[in-house]
GROMACS .gro file of C-alpha atoms in nm:
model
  151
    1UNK     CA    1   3.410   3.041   2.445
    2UNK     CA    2   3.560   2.930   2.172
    3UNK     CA    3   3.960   2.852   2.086
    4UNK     CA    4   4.152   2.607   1.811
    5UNK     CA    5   4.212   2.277   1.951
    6UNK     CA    6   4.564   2.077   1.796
    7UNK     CA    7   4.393   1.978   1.428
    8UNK     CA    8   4.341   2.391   1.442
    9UNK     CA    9   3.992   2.362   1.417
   10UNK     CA   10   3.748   2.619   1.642
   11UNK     CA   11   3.584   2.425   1.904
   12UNK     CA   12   3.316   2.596   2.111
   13UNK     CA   13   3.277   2.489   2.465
   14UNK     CA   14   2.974   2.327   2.617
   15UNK     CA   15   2.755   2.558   2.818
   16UNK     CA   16   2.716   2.423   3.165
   17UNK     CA   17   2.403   2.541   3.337
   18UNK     CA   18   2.375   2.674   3.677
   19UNK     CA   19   2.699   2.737   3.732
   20UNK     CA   20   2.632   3.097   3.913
   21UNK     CA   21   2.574   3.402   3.754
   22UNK     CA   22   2.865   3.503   3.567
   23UNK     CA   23   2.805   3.173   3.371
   24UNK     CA   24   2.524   3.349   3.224
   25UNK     CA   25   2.326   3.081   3.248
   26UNK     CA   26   2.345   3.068   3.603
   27UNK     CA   27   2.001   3.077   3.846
   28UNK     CA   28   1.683   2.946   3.625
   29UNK     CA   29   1.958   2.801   3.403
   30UNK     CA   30   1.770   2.946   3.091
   31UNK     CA   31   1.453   2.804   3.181
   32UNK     CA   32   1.293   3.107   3.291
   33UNK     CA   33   1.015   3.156   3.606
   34UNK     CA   34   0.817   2.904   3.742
   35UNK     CA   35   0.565   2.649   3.503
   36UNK     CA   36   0.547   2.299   3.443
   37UNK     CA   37   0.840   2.349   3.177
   38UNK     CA   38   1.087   2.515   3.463
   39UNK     CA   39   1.047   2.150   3.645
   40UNK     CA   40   1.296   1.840   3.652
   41UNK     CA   41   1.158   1.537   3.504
   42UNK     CA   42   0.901   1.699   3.266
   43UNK     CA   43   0.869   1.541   2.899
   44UNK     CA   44   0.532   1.736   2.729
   45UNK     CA   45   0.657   1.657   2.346
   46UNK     CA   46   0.297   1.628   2.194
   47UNK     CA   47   0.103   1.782   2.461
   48UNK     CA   48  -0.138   2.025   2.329
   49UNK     CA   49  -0.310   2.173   2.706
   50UNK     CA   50  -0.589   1.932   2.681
   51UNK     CA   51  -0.700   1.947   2.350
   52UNK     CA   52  -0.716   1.645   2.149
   53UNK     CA   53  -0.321   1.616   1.974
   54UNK     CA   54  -0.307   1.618   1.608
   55UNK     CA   55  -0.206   1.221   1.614
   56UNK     CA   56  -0.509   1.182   1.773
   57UNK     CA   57  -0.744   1.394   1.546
   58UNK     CA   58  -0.581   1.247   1.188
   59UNK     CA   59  -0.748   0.866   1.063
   60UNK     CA   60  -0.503   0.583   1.141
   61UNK     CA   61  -0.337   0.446   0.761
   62UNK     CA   62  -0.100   0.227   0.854
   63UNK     CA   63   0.038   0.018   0.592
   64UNK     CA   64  -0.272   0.017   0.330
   65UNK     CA   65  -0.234   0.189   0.035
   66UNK     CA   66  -0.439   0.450  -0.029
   67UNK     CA   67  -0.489   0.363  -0.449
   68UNK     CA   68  -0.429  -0.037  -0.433
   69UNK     CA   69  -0.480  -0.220  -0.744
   70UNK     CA   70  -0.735  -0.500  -0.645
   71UNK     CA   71  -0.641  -0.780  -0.896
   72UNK     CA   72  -0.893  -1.093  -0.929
   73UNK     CA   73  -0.770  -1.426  -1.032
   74UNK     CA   74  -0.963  -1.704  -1.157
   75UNK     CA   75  -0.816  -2.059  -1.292
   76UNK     CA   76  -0.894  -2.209  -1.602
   77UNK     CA   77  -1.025  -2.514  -1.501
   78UNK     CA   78  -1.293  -2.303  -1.311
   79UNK     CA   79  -1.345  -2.141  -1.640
   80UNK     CA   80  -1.386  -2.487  -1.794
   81UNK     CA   81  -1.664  -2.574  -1.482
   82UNK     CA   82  -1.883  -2.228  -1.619
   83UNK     CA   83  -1.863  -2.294  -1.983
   84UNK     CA   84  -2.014  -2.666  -1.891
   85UNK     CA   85  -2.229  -2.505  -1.663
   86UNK     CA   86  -2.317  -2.248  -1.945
   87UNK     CA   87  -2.271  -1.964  -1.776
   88UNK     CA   88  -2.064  -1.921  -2.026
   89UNK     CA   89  -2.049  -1.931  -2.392
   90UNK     CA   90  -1.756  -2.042  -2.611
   91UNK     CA   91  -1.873  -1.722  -2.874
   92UNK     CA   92  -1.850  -1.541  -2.531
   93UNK     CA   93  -1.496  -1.292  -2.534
   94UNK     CA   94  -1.412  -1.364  -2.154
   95UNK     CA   95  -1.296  -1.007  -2.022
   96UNK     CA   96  -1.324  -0.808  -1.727
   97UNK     CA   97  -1.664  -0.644  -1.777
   98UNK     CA   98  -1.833  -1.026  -1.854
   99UNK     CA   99  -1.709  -1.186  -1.541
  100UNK     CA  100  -1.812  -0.874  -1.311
  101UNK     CA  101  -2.150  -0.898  -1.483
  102UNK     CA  102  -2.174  -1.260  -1.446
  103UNK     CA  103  -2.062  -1.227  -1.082
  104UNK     CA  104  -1.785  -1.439  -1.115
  105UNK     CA  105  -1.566  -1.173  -0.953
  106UNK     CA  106  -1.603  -0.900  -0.726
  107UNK     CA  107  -1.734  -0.585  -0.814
  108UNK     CA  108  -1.464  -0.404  -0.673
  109UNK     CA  109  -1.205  -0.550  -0.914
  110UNK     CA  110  -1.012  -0.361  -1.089
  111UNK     CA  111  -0.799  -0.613  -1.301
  112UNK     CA  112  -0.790  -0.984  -1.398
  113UNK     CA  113  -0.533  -1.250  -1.434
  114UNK     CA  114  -0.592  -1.555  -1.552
  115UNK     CA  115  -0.394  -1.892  -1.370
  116UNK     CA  116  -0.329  -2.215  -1.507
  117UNK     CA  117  -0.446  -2.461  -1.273
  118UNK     CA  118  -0.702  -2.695  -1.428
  119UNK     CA  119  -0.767  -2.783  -1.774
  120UNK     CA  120  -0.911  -2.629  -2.059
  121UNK     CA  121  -1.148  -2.817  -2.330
  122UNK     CA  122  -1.263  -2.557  -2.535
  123UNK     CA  123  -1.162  -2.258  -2.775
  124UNK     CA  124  -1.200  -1.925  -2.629
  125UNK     CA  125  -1.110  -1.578  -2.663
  126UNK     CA  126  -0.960  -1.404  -2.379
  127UNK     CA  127  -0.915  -1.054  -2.342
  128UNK     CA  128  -0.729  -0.977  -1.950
  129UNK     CA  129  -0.498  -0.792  -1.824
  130UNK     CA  130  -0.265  -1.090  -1.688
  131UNK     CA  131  -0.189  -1.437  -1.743
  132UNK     CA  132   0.021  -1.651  -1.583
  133UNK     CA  133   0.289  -1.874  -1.829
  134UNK     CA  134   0.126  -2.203  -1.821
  135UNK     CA  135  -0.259  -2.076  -1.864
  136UNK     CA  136  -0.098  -1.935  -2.206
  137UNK     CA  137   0.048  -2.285  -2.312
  138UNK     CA  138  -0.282  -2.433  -2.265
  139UNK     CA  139  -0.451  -2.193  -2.455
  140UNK     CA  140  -0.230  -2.153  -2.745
  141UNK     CA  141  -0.198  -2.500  -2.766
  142UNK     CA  142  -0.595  -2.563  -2.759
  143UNK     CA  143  -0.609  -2.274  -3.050
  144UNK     CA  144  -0.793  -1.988  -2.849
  145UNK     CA  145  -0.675  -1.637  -2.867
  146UNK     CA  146  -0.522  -1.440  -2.578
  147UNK     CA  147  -0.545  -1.027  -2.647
  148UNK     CA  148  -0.340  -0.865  -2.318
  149UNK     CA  149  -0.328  -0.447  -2.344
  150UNK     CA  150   0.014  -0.279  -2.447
  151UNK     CA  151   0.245  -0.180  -2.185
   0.00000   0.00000   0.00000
């Protein structure tokens, strides 16, 4: 039923079931014949009659990104430790492809960023897709050339 309450505004009044049957919603109260859903205390929400529920079928994500950018770091003084080593070459171009082939870094990497712990003795050419401030200072001020891509 609906009338204007004092703001003169249309309310419409709750509907109170079974409350008899000029209510109309008086008897099953809406809820029809019989079955589990006719019942007091009965919560089904997800229930699918036995099959498996759909938030059962679907993988579990989480919180992992599906596309994450798997970054690989690596200091310069371990740089420093492979070109005495010789693993690597000063004439080498240190990039991406050169350390996965070297297995330096993981296979699965998909960028590099160089850090600045450690020191650096030689002149070398790096070509990466990060570096931190201080690995730059070292290698600017040792004379090697940094090449990072265009953003």
């Amino acid at each position: 039923m609906r009338s204007l309450n004092s703001s003169g505004k249309i309310t419409t009044k709750k509907i109170r079931p079974g409350r008899g049957i000029g209510s109309g919603k008086g008897k099953t109260s809406g809820r029809g014949h019989k079955g589990q859903k006719s019942r007091s205390g009965v919560a089904i929400k997800s229930f699918e009659g036995g099959q498996m529920p759909l938030y059962r079928r679907l993988p579990k994500r989480g919180f992992n990104p599906i596309r994450k950018l798997r970054i690989g770091t690596i200091n310069l003084g371990n740089l420093q430790e492979f070109i005495d080593n010789k693993k690597i070459k000063n004439s080498d171009t240190i990039n991406l492809d050169l350390l996965k082939k070297l297995k330096i870094i993981n296979k699965n990497t998909d960028k590099i960023k160089i850090l600045g712990s450690g020191e650096i003795k030689e002149k070398i050419s790096i070509h990466v897709d990060q570096i931190s401030k201080s690995a730059k200072e070292k290698i600017d001020k040792i004379g090697g050339i940094i090449k990072l891509p265009n953003k």
